[in-house]
CSV table of C-alpha atoms and ligand atoms in Angstrom, one decimal:
chain,number,residue,atom,x,y,z
E,12,MET,CA,98.5,105.8,135.7
E,13,PRO,CA,95.5,104.3,138.2
E,14,THR,CA,95.1,100.9,138.3
E,15,ALA,CA,92.8,99.0,140.2
E,16,PRO,CA,93.7,97.0,143.5
E,17,LEU,CA,95.1,93.2,143.4
E,18,GLN,CA,91.6,91.1,143.6
E,19,ALA,CA,91.7,88.3,145.4
E,20,ALA,CA,90.4,85.0,143.6
E,21,PRO,CA,87.6,82.8,145.1
E,22,GLY,CA,88.7,81.2,148.2
E,23,THR,CA,92.4,82.9,148.8
E,24,THR,CA,93.6,85.8,151.2
E,25,PRO,CA,93.1,88.7,149.8
E,26,PRO,CA,96.1,91.1,149.2
E,27,GLY,CA,97.2,92.6,152.3
E,28,GLU,CA,95.9,90.1,154.8
E,29,GLY,CA,98.2,87.3,154.6
E,30,PHE,CA,102.1,87.1,153.4
E,31,TYR,CA,101.3,84.6,151.3
E,32,ARG,CA,99.0,84.1,148.3
E,33,ARG,CA,97.8,80.2,147.7
E,34,ARG,CA,97.5,79.5,143.8
E,35,VAL,CA,93.9,79.0,142.1
E,36,LYS,CA,94.4,77.2,138.9
E,37,VAL,CA,93.4,78.7,136.3
E,38,HIS,CA,91.8,76.7,133.1
E,39,PRO,CA,92.2,78.9,130.3
E,40,LYS,CA,89.4,78.1,127.9
E,41,LYS,CA,89.9,77.6,123.9
E,42,VAL,CA,88.7,80.9,122.1
E,43,SER,CA,89.0,82.1,118.5
E,44,GLY,CA,89.5,85.6,116.7
E,45,PRO,CA,91.9,87.7,115.3
E,46,PHE,CA,93.9,88.3,118.6
E,47,ARG,CA,94.3,84.4,118.7
E,48,GLN,CA,95.4,84.2,115.4
E,49,LEU,CA,97.6,87.0,115.6
E,50,LYS,CA,99.2,85.0,118.6
E,51,TRP,CA,99.2,81.5,116.7
E,52,ALA,CA,101.2,83.0,113.7
E,53,ILE,CA,103.6,85.0,116.1
E,54,LEU,CA,104.5,81.4,118.1
E,55,PHE,CA,105.2,79.5,114.9
E,56,VAL,CA,107.3,82.2,113.7
E,57,THR,CA,109.5,82.9,117.1
E,58,LEU,CA,109.6,79.0,117.3
E,59,ALA,CA,110.8,78.8,113.9
E,60,ILE,CA,113.3,81.3,114.6
E,61,TYR,CA,114.7,79.4,117.4
E,62,TYR,CA,114.7,76.0,116.3
E,63,VAL,CA,116.0,76.6,112.8
E,64,THR,CA,118.8,79.5,113.3
E,65,PRO,CA,121.5,77.1,114.6
E,66,TRP,CA,121.4,75.3,111.4
E,67,LEU,CA,121.5,78.3,109.1
E,68,ARG,CA,125.0,78.2,107.3
E,69,TRP,CA,127.6,81.4,106.5
E,70,ASP,CA,130.5,81.0,104.6
E,71,ARG,CA,133.5,82.7,105.9
E,72,GLY,CA,136.0,80.8,104.5
E,73,PRO,CA,138.4,78.1,105.2
E,74,HIS,CA,139.4,79.9,108.3
E,75,ALA,CA,136.4,80.4,110.2
E,76,PRO,CA,133.1,78.6,111.3
E,77,ASP,CA,130.4,78.3,108.6
E,78,GLN,CA,127.6,78.7,111.2
E,79,ALA,CA,125.7,81.6,110.4
E,80,VAL,CA,124.4,82.3,114.4
E,81,LEU,CA,127.2,80.9,116.3
E,82,VAL,CA,128.5,82.1,120.3
E,83,ASP,CA,131.8,80.3,119.9
E,84,LEU,CA,132.9,80.2,123.8
E,85,ALA,CA,136.3,78.6,123.4
E,86,ASN,CA,137.5,80.8,121.1
E,87,ARG,CA,135.5,83.7,122.3
E,88,ARG,CA,134.1,85.0,119.5
E,89,PHE,CA,130.1,85.9,118.1
E,90,PHE,CA,129.5,85.2,114.9
E,91,PHE,CA,126.2,86.6,113.2
E,92,GLY,CA,126.2,86.5,110.0
E,93,PRO,CA,128.9,89.0,108.6
E,94,ILE,CA,129.9,90.1,112.0
E,95,GLU,CA,132.1,88.6,114.3
E,96,ILE,CA,132.3,90.1,117.8
E,97,TRP,CA,136.0,89.9,119.6
E,98,PRO,CA,135.7,90.0,123.4
E,99,GLN,CA,137.2,93.5,123.0
E,100,GLU,CA,134.0,94.7,121.3
E,101,LEU,CA,131.7,93.2,123.7
E,102,TYR,CA,130.3,97.0,123.5
E,103,TYR,CA,128.6,96.0,120.7
E,104,VAL,CA,126.5,93.6,122.9
E,105,ALA,CA,126.0,96.1,125.5
E,106,GLY,CA,124.9,98.8,122.4
E,107,LEU,CA,122.4,96.0,121.5
E,108,LEU,CA,121.0,95.0,125.2
E,109,ILE,CA,120.2,98.9,125.5
E,110,MET,CA,118.9,99.0,121.8
E,111,ALA,CA,116.7,96.2,123.6
E,112,GLY,CA,115.7,97.9,127.0
E,113,ILE,CA,114.7,101.3,125.0
E,114,GLY,CA,112.8,99.2,122.3
E,115,LEU,CA,110.8,97.6,125.3
E,116,PHE,CA,110.4,101.3,126.9
E,117,LEU,CA,108.9,102.1,123.2
E,118,VAL,CA,106.5,99.4,122.5
E,119,THR,CA,105.3,99.7,126.5
E,120,THR,CA,104.4,103.5,125.9
E,121,THR,CA,102.7,102.5,123.0
E,122,VAL,CA,100.7,99.8,123.0
E,123,GLY,CA,101.2,98.3,126.5
E,124,ARG,CA,102.4,95.0,127.4
E,125,ALA,CA,102.4,93.7,124.0
E,126,TRP,CA,105.8,92.2,124.4
E,127,CYS,CA,104.3,89.8,127.2
E,128,GLY,CA,101.3,89.1,125.7
E,129,TYR,CA,102.7,87.9,122.4
E,130,ALA,CA,106.8,88.0,122.0
E,131,CYS,CA,107.7,87.0,125.2
E,132,PRO,CA,109.4,83.2,125.6
E,133,GLN,CA,107.5,82.5,128.6
E,134,THR,CA,104.1,83.6,127.1
E,135,VAL,CA,104.9,81.6,123.6
E,136,TRP,CA,105.9,78.5,125.7
E,137,THR,CA,103.2,78.6,127.4
E,138,ASP,CA,100.5,78.9,124.7
E,139,LEU,CA,102.1,76.0,123.7
E,140,PHE,CA,101.9,74.0,126.5
E,141,MET,CA,98.7,74.7,126.9
E,142,ALA,CA,97.6,73.5,123.1
E,143,VAL,CA,99.1,70.4,124.2
E,144,GLU,CA,97.0,70.4,127.5
E,145,ARG,CA,93.9,71.1,125.6
E,146,TRP,CA,94.8,68.6,122.7
E,147,ILE,CA,95.5,65.6,125.2
E,148,GLU,CA,92.7,66.8,128.3
E,149,GLY,CA,90.7,68.4,126.9
E,150,ASP,CA,89.1,72.0,127.2
E,151,ARG,CA,88.0,73.9,130.2
E,152,ASN,CA,85.3,72.0,131.4
E,153,GLU,CA,86.8,68.7,130.8
E,154,ARG,CA,90.0,69.8,132.5
E,155,ILE,CA,88.3,71.1,135.7
E,156,ARG,CA,86.3,67.7,135.5
E,157,LEU,CA,89.8,65.6,135.4
E,158,ASP,CA,91.5,67.9,138.1
E,159,ARG,CA,88.4,66.9,140.2
E,160,ALA,CA,87.9,63.2,139.8
E,161,PRO,CA,89.9,60.4,141.8
E,162,MET,CA,93.1,59.1,140.0
E,163,SER,CA,91.8,56.1,137.6
E,164,VAL,CA,93.9,54.4,134.7
E,165,ALA,CA,92.0,56.9,132.4
E,166,LYS,CA,93.1,59.9,134.2
E,167,LEU,CA,96.7,58.7,134.5
E,168,ALA,CA,97.0,57.9,131.1
E,169,LYS,CA,96.1,61.9,130.1
E,170,ARG,CA,98.5,62.7,132.7
E,171,SER,CA,101.4,60.9,131.9
E,172,SER,CA,101.0,61.5,128.4
E,173,LYS,CA,100.4,65.4,128.9
E,174,HIS,CA,103.6,65.0,130.3
E,175,ALA,CA,105.9,63.4,128.2
E,176,VAL,CA,104.7,65.8,125.5
E,177,TRP,CA,105.7,68.6,127.2
E,178,LEU,CA,109.2,67.2,128.5
E,179,LEU,CA,109.9,66.0,124.7
E,180,ILE,CA,109.2,69.8,124.0
E,181,ALA,CA,111.4,71.2,126.6
E,182,LEU,CA,114.1,68.4,125.7
E,183,LEU,CA,114.0,69.9,122.4
E,184,THR,CA,114.0,73.8,123.1
E,185,GLY,CA,116.8,73.2,126.1
E,186,GLY,CA,118.7,70.6,122.9
E,187,ALA,CA,118.0,73.8,120.0
E,188,TRP,CA,119.5,76.3,122.6
E,189,VAL,CA,123.1,74.2,123.0
E,190,PHE,CA,123.4,74.3,119.0
E,191,TYR,CA,123.9,77.9,119.4
E,192,PHE,CA,127.6,77.0,121.3
E,193,ALA,CA,128.9,74.8,119.0
E,194,ASP,CA,128.8,73.8,115.5
E,195,ALA,CA,125.1,72.4,115.0
E,196,PRO,CA,125.7,69.0,112.8
E,197,THR,CA,128.7,67.9,114.5
E,198,LEU,CA,127.2,68.4,118.1
E,199,ALA,CA,124.0,66.7,117.0
E,200,ARG,CA,126.2,63.7,115.9
E,201,GLN,CA,128.1,63.8,119.1
E,202,LEU,CA,124.6,63.5,121.0
E,203,LEU,CA,123.2,60.8,119.0
E,204,ASP,CA,126.3,58.4,119.5
E,205,GLY,CA,126.6,60.0,123.2
E,206,SER,CA,130.6,61.6,122.3
E,207,ALA,CA,129.0,64.6,123.4
E,208,PRO,CA,130.6,66.7,126.2
E,209,PHE,CA,129.2,66.8,129.6
E,210,VAL,CA,128.4,70.7,129.7
E,211,ALA,CA,126.0,69.9,126.4
E,212,TRP,CA,124.1,67.4,128.4
E,213,ALA,CA,124.2,69.2,131.6
E,214,SER,CA,122.8,72.1,129.8
E,215,ILE,CA,120.4,70.2,128.1
E,216,GLY,CA,119.2,69.1,131.0
E,217,VAL,CA,118.7,72.7,133.1
E,218,LEU,CA,116.7,73.9,130.0
E,219,THR,CA,114.3,70.6,129.9
E,220,PHE,CA,113.5,70.9,133.6
E,221,THR,CA,113.1,75.0,133.5
E,222,THR,CA,111.5,74.8,130.2
E,223,TRP,CA,108.9,72.2,131.5
E,224,SER,CA,108.6,73.6,135.5
E,225,LEU,CA,107.9,77.6,133.7
E,226,ALA,CA,106.1,76.9,130.5
E,227,GLY,CA,103.9,73.5,132.1
E,228,LEU,CA,103.9,74.1,136.1
E,229,MET,CA,104.1,77.8,136.8
E,230,ARG,CA,102.6,79.6,134.1
E,231,GLU,CA,100.8,82.7,135.0
E,232,GLN,CA,102.9,82.6,138.4
E,233,VAL,CA,106.0,83.4,136.4
E,234,CYS,CA,104.7,86.9,135.2
E,235,THR,CA,102.8,87.5,138.2
E,236,TYR,CA,105.8,87.0,141.2
E,237,MET,CA,109.2,86.4,138.9
E,238,CYS,CA,109.2,89.1,136.0
E,239,PRO,CA,110.4,92.2,137.4
E,240,TRP,CA,108.9,93.6,133.7
E,241,PRO,CA,105.1,94.1,135.2
E,242,ARG,CA,106.4,96.5,138.1
E,243,ILE,CA,108.6,98.2,136.0
E,244,GLN,CA,106.1,99.0,133.1
E,245,SER,CA,103.4,100.0,135.5
E,246,ALA,CA,106.1,102.8,135.7
E,247,MET,CA,106.2,103.4,131.9
E,248,LEU,CA,102.4,103.7,130.8
E,249,ASP,CA,100.6,106.5,130.7
E,250,GLU,CA,97.1,107.6,130.0
E,251,ASP,CA,98.0,107.7,126.1
E,252,SER,CA,99.3,104.6,126.3
E,253,PHE,CA,96.9,101.5,124.5
E,254,ILE,CA,96.0,99.1,127.0
E,255,VAL,CA,93.3,96.3,127.1
E,256,THR,CA,90.2,97.8,128.4
E,257,TYR,CA,87.0,96.8,129.1
E,258,LYS,CA,84.2,100.1,128.7
E,259,GLY,CA,82.5,100.0,132.0
E,260,TRP,CA,80.8,103.0,130.3
E,261,ARG,CA,78.9,100.7,128.0
E,262,GLY,CA,78.8,97.3,129.8
E,263,GLU,CA,77.7,98.4,133.4
E,264,PRO,CA,75.3,97.8,134.8
E,265,ARG,CA,75.3,94.3,134.0
E,266,GLY,CA,72.3,91.9,133.0
E,267,SER,CA,71.2,89.6,130.7
E,268,ALA,CA,69.7,90.0,127.1
E,269,LYS,CA,66.3,89.4,128.8
E,270,GLU,CA,66.9,92.0,131.7
E,271,LYS,CA,68.3,94.9,128.9
E,272,ALA,CA,64.7,93.7,126.8
E,273,ALA,CA,62.5,94.4,129.8
E,274,ASN,CA,64.7,97.7,130.7
E,275,PRO,CA,65.9,99.4,127.8
E,276,GLY,CA,68.6,102.0,128.3
E,277,ALA,CA,69.0,101.1,132.5
E,278,ILE,CA,70.9,97.8,131.7
E,279,GLY,CA,74.9,97.8,130.2
E,280,ASP,CA,75.8,95.7,127.0
E,281,CYS,CA,77.9,93.1,129.5
E,282,VAL,CA,75.7,89.9,130.2
E,283,ASP,CA,78.2,88.7,132.8
E,284,CYS,CA,78.8,85.4,130.9
E,285,LEU,CA,82.5,85.4,132.1
E,286,ALA,CA,83.5,84.3,128.8
E,287,CYS,CA,86.5,87.3,129.1
E,288,VAL,CA,87.2,85.6,132.3
E,289,ASN,CA,87.1,81.9,131.2
E,290,VAL,CA,89.7,82.7,128.4
E,291,CYS,CA,92.2,84.5,130.3
E,292,PRO,CA,95.7,82.7,130.7
E,293,THR,CA,96.3,84.5,134.1
E,294,GLY,CA,92.5,84.1,135.2
E,295,ILE,CA,91.6,87.7,136.1
E,296,ASP,CA,88.6,89.6,135.5
E,297,ILE,CA,89.6,92.3,132.9
E,298,ARG,CA,86.4,94.0,134.4
E,299,GLU,CA,87.9,95.1,137.6
E,300,GLY,CA,90.4,97.7,135.6
E,301,PRO,CA,93.8,97.4,134.6
E,302,GLN,CA,95.8,95.0,136.4
E,303,LEU,CA,99.4,94.0,137.3
E,304,GLU,CA,98.6,90.7,136.1
E,305,CYS,CA,97.3,91.1,132.9
E,306,ILE,CA,99.6,90.7,130.0
E,307,SER,CA,97.9,92.4,127.1
E,308,CYS,CA,97.3,89.2,125.5
E,309,ALA,CA,94.0,90.2,123.9
E,310,LEU,CA,92.2,86.4,124.0
E,311,CYS,CA,89.2,88.4,126.3
E,312,ILE,CA,89.0,90.8,123.4
E,313,ASP,CA,88.6,88.0,121.0
E,314,ALA,CA,86.0,85.9,123.8
E,315,CYS,CA,83.9,89.6,124.0
E,316,ASN,CA,83.6,90.3,120.5
E,317,ASP,CA,82.0,87.0,120.0
E,318,VAL,CA,79.4,87.1,122.7
E,319,MET,CA,78.8,90.2,121.2
E,320,ALA,CA,78.7,89.0,117.9
E,321,ARG,CA,76.0,86.3,118.8
E,322,LEU,CA,73.6,89.0,120.5
E,323,GLY,CA,73.6,91.5,117.7
E,324,ARG,CA,75.5,94.4,119.5
E,325,ALA,CA,78.6,96.2,118.4
E,326,PRO,CA,82.1,94.9,119.2
E,327,GLY,CA,84.4,96.5,121.2
E,328,LEU,CA,83.0,95.9,124.9
E,329,ILE,CA,86.6,95.2,125.7
E,330,GLY,CA,89.1,96.7,123.1
E,331,TYR,CA,92.8,98.5,123.2
E,332,SER,CA,92.1,101.7,124.3
E,333,THR,CA,94.0,104.6,126.1
E,334,LEU,CA,92.7,106.2,129.3
E,335,ARG,CA,92.5,109.6,127.9
E,336,ARG,CA,90.2,108.0,124.6
E,337,ASP,CA,88.2,105.8,127.2
E,338,MET,CA,87.1,109.2,128.9
E,339,ALA,CA,86.7,110.8,126.1
E,340,GLU,CA,84.4,107.6,124.7
E,341,ALA,CA,82.2,107.3,127.5
E,342,LYS,CA,81.2,111.4,128.0
E,343,GLY,CA,80.6,111.1,124.0
E,344,GLU,CA,83.6,113.7,123.1
E,345,PRO,CA,85.6,113.6,119.6
E,346,LEU,CA,88.6,111.0,119.9
E,347,GLN,CA,91.9,112.4,119.3
E,348,PRO,CA,93.2,111.5,115.9
E,349,MET,CA,95.7,107.9,116.2
E,350,TRP,CA,98.3,109.3,114.7
E,351,GLN,CA,98.5,111.9,117.8
E,352,VAL,CA,98.1,109.3,120.3
E,353,ILE,CA,100.8,107.3,119.0
E,354,ALA,CA,103.6,110.1,117.8
E,355,ARG,CA,103.3,112.0,121.4
E,356,PRO,CA,106.6,113.2,122.5
E,357,ARG,CA,107.1,110.7,124.8
E,358,VAL,CA,107.2,108.1,122.0
E,359,LEU,CA,109.1,109.9,119.7
E,360,LEU,CA,111.7,110.5,121.9
E,361,TYR,CA,112.2,106.6,122.7
E,362,PHE,CA,112.1,106.5,119.2
E,363,ALA,CA,114.7,109.0,118.6
E,364,LEU,CA,117.3,107.5,121.2
E,365,TRP,CA,116.5,103.8,120.0
E,366,SER,CA,117.5,104.9,116.5
E,367,ALA,CA,120.3,107.1,117.5
E,368,ILE,CA,122.0,104.1,119.2
E,369,GLY,CA,121.4,101.7,116.3
E,370,LEU,CA,122.9,104.5,113.8
E,371,GLY,CA,125.6,104.6,115.9
E,372,MET,CA,126.6,101.2,116.2
E,373,LEU,CA,126.2,100.8,112.7
E,374,VAL,CA,128.5,103.6,111.6
E,375,VAL,CA,131.1,102.2,114.3
E,376,LEU,CA,130.5,98.7,113.0
E,377,ALA,CA,131.2,99.9,109.2
E,378,GLY,CA,134.2,101.5,109.9
E,379,ARG,CA,135.9,99.5,112.7
E,380,GLU,CA,139.3,98.2,112.0
E,381,ARG,CA,139.8,94.3,111.4
E,382,MET,CA,143.2,94.4,113.4
E,383,ASP,CA,144.9,95.4,116.5
E,384,ILE,CA,148.0,95.5,118.0
E,385,LEU,CA,148.7,95.5,122.0
E,386,VAL,CA,152.3,96.1,123.5
E,387,SER,CA,153.9,95.2,127.2
E,388,GLN,CA,157.1,96.4,127.7
E,389,GLU,CA,159.6,93.8,129.1
E,390,ARG,CA,160.8,94.5,132.7
E,391,ASN,CA,163.6,92.1,133.8
E,392,PRO,CA,165.4,93.5,132.3
E,393,LEU,CA,164.3,97.3,131.6
E,394,TYR,CA,166.8,98.0,129.0
E,395,VAL,CA,170.4,96.9,128.1
E,396,GLN,CA,173.3,99.3,127.0
E,397,MET,CA,174.6,98.3,123.9
E,398,SER,CA,178.5,98.0,123.0
E,399,ASP,CA,177.8,100.1,119.9
E,400,GLY,CA,176.4,102.8,122.6
E,401,THR,CA,172.8,102.3,122.0
E,402,ILE,CA,170.3,101.1,124.3
E,403,ARG,CA,168.0,98.2,123.6
E,404,ASN,CA,164.5,97.4,125.2
E,405,SER,CA,162.1,94.6,124.4
E,406,TYR,CA,158.4,94.3,124.2
E,407,LEU,CA,155.7,91.5,123.7
E,408,VAL,CA,153.6,92.9,120.7
E,409,LYS,CA,150.7,91.0,120.1
E,410,LEU,CA,149.3,91.5,116.4
E,411,VAL,CA,145.0,90.8,116.4
E,412,ASN,CA,143.8,89.5,112.8
E,413,LYS,CA,140.5,89.9,113.0
E,414,GLU,CA,140.0,88.4,109.7
E,415,ALA,CA,139.3,84.8,108.2
E,416,ARG,CA,142.3,85.2,106.2
E,417,PRO,CA,146.1,84.9,107.1
E,418,ARG,CA,147.7,88.4,107.0
E,419,ARG,CA,151.3,90.2,106.6
E,420,PHE,CA,151.1,93.3,109.3
E,421,GLU,CA,154.0,95.7,108.9
E,422,VAL,CA,155.1,97.0,112.3
E,423,THR,CA,156.9,100.5,112.5
E,424,VAL,CA,158.0,102.7,115.8
E,425,ALA,CA,157.4,106.4,116.1
E,426,GLY,CA,158.8,108.5,118.7
E,427,PRO,CA,162.5,108.5,119.7
E,428,ALA,CA,164.8,109.4,116.9
E,429,GLY,CA,166.9,106.9,115.1
E,430,ALA,CA,164.7,103.7,116.6
E,431,ARG,CA,165.2,100.5,114.8
E,432,ILE,CA,163.9,97.2,115.5
E,433,LEU,CA,165.5,93.6,115.6
E,434,ASP,CA,163.7,90.6,113.9
E,435,PRO,CA,163.0,88.4,116.6
E,436,ALA,CA,165.3,85.6,115.4
E,437,GLY,CA,167.8,88.1,115.4
E,438,SER,CA,168.9,87.0,112.1
E,439,ALA,CA,168.6,90.7,110.3
E,440,PRO,CA,170.3,93.8,111.1
E,441,PRO,CA,168.1,96.5,113.0
E,442,ALA,CA,165.6,97.8,110.5
E,443,PRO,CA,162.9,100.9,111.0
E,444,ARG,CA,160.1,98.4,109.8
E,445,ILE,CA,159.4,94.6,110.5
E,446,GLU,CA,156.9,92.3,108.4
E,447,LEU,CA,155.1,89.6,110.5
E,448,PRO,CA,152.8,87.1,109.6
E,449,VAL,CA,149.5,86.8,111.6
E,450,ARG,CA,147.3,83.8,111.3
E,451,PRO,CA,143.8,84.3,110.2
E,452,ASP,CA,141.1,85.4,112.8
E,453,GLY,CA,143.7,85.1,115.8
E,454,ILE,CA,146.2,86.5,117.6
E,455,ASP,CA,149.9,86.0,117.0
E,456,SER,CA,152.4,86.8,119.9
E,457,THR,CA,156.4,88.2,119.1
E,458,ARG,CA,159.1,89.5,121.1
E,459,LEU,CA,160.6,92.4,119.5
E,460,HIS,CA,163.7,94.4,120.7
E,461,VAL,CA,164.3,98.3,119.5
E,462,ARG,CA,167.2,99.9,119.4
E,463,ILE,CA,167.9,103.8,119.6
E,464,PRO,CA,170.7,105.5,119.9
E,465,ALA,CA,171.5,107.0,123.9
E,466,THR,CA,171.3,110.4,122.5
E,467,SER,CA,167.6,110.3,121.5
E,468,LEU,CA,167.2,109.5,125.6
E,469,ALA,CA,166.4,113.0,126.7
E,470,GLY,CA,165.3,111.2,130.4
E,471,ASP,CA,165.2,107.9,131.5
E,472,THR,CA,162.1,107.4,129.4
E,473,VAL,CA,160.4,108.5,126.4
E,474,GLU,CA,157.3,107.9,125.0
E,475,ILE,CA,157.3,105.2,122.1
E,476,ARG,CA,154.4,104.2,119.5
E,477,PHE,CA,154.1,100.9,117.6
E,478,ILE,CA,152.2,101.4,114.8
E,479,ALA,CA,151.1,98.0,112.7
E,480,ARG,CA,149.9,98.4,109.1
E,481,ALA,CA,148.0,95.1,107.9
E,482,LEU,CA,149.5,94.3,103.9
E,483,ASP,CA,147.3,92.4,101.7
E,484,SER,CA,148.7,90.3,98.8
E,485,THR,CA,149.4,93.3,96.9
E,486,GLY,CA,151.5,95.0,99.4
E,487,GLU,CA,148.5,97.8,100.1
E,488,ALA,CA,147.7,99.1,103.4
E,489,GLY,CA,144.6,97.5,104.3
E,490,GLY,CA,144.0,98.9,107.9
E,491,GLU,CA,146.3,100.7,110.8
E,492,ALA,CA,146.3,100.3,114.3
E,493,SER,CA,148.7,101.4,117.4
E,494,ALA,CA,149.6,101.1,120.6
E,495,THR,CA,151.8,103.6,122.7
E,496,THR,CA,154.3,102.3,125.9
E,497,ARG,CA,157.6,103.4,127.0
E,498,PHE,CA,161.2,103.0,126.4
E,499,SER,CA,163.8,103.1,128.9
E,500,GLY,CA,166.9,103.9,129.4
E,501,PRO,CA,169.7,104.6,132.4
E,502,ALA,CA,168.5,107.8,135.1
E,503,ARG,CA,170.3,110.9,134.3
Q,14,LIG,S1,93.0,90.2,131.1
Q,14,LIG,FE1,92.5,89.7,128.8
Q,14,LIG,S2,94.3,90.7,127.8
Q,14,LIG,FE2,94.5,90.6,130.0
Q,14,LIG,S3,95.4,88.6,130.2
Q,14,LIG,FE3,93.2,88.2,130.7
Q,14,LIG,S4,92.9,87.5,128.7
Q,14,LIG,FE4,94.7,88.8,127.9
Q,15,LIG,S1,82.7,88.8,127.7
Q,15,LIG,FE1,82.1,90.4,127.5
Q,15,LIG,S2,79.7,90.4,127.8
Q,15,LIG,FE2,80.9,88.6,129.0
Q,15,LIG,S3,81.2,88.8,130.8
Q,15,LIG,FE3,83.0,89.4,129.6
Q,15,LIG,S4,82.6,91.8,129.2
Q,15,LIG,FE4,80.4,90.8,129.8
């Protein structure tokens, strides 16, 4: 989609004429309207989810943590409600990341940078920090005056109060983050009595600093220069993507209400009041066309609709539109039905991909075994020739119990005829099967010997498969897993 060249703000070096572009501080003005309300609603919901989630409990029985969402780094587990992900199952996390990526493609293709404008953490925290700034230092004009004023007791008081509240929010943000990695009530007590581990303090410190600097000091600079997403998104937009659009055909040429009344038909609807520019959190002028800095927050729509309402003109001089619809509207041609714009092949393809991965993950998740067996053959010695003519190999067998209750697994071997397993303690005669207890939500390792008659060994090695079946209290099978390795004997 064509994009307007980057515009240099007054007093700065135009792009292409210098390597460094000096920052022009943005002082967004307060605005009200439906999009602002929607942004507030999303801000409250997302922040509530972030701060409350670590305190939600989920009963998994006595052998597993009861925190609903927990990244248990010490035991290498990820708990999410009824779902427990083990390190070997990290492909679920990869699947979720792929879904998030395709979900972003889907949203961007349909409604442009809606993620950036409404739900991105940088946007949410910046919005919160700006609200605090407005509360303490006043609206746009007061803040500009305060910036220009020499340092005084009043200015110092306002500045320090603002930074104190910002730092408190940043501290709570960092504080909430660490609760995702440990039992929240326990860690909260440790933080209060000073006995929390160093890594918790360090994480809170780093996150407090990054939240304060990214949301309080750097703000729109993060979106414009640090985040790669705007560049990627530009490649995903097409002429049917909804983006915040200034209808130049309706607004130009600009002129005051008086000029418009004096020259009917010669002046557009834009009165050049700059209300749309003054509320923009990235400080751009949407009338110059689609720009990389625009995060599609739609606050300029609210500001302009307010101006239009006061002038008694139709709303929508700035609004969500697609390039194709805007051009059709300008020519007075009929507009493509909304469902056709949304249900176009590209969007449907992204949606189908996103749904297929989600469904696939649900199916795999529902059918996954809650147990596993890992076997490695001991190599020193590789085999032992027994006095009764049999050959013995030893194996390190790891039994994985992914359920939060103790279980018993039956282990058998398949492959060489006449194979017998020896009890690890050596207290029972060799048998075709062995039953072993496995602790809840853990891995138990056992050294097992397997004996086979020398006649079962065709060459110097033969394939052997260890099969583990989980037995519940009634002795019925509760899952099965197997591992294949080698049985070795003397060279023939
Ligand atoms: S131009 Fe409008 S939509 Fe874009 S960032 Fe500025 S206020 Fe938000
Ligand atoms: S708010 Fe509307 S009328 Fe005012 S300058 Fe922006 S586009 Fe023009």
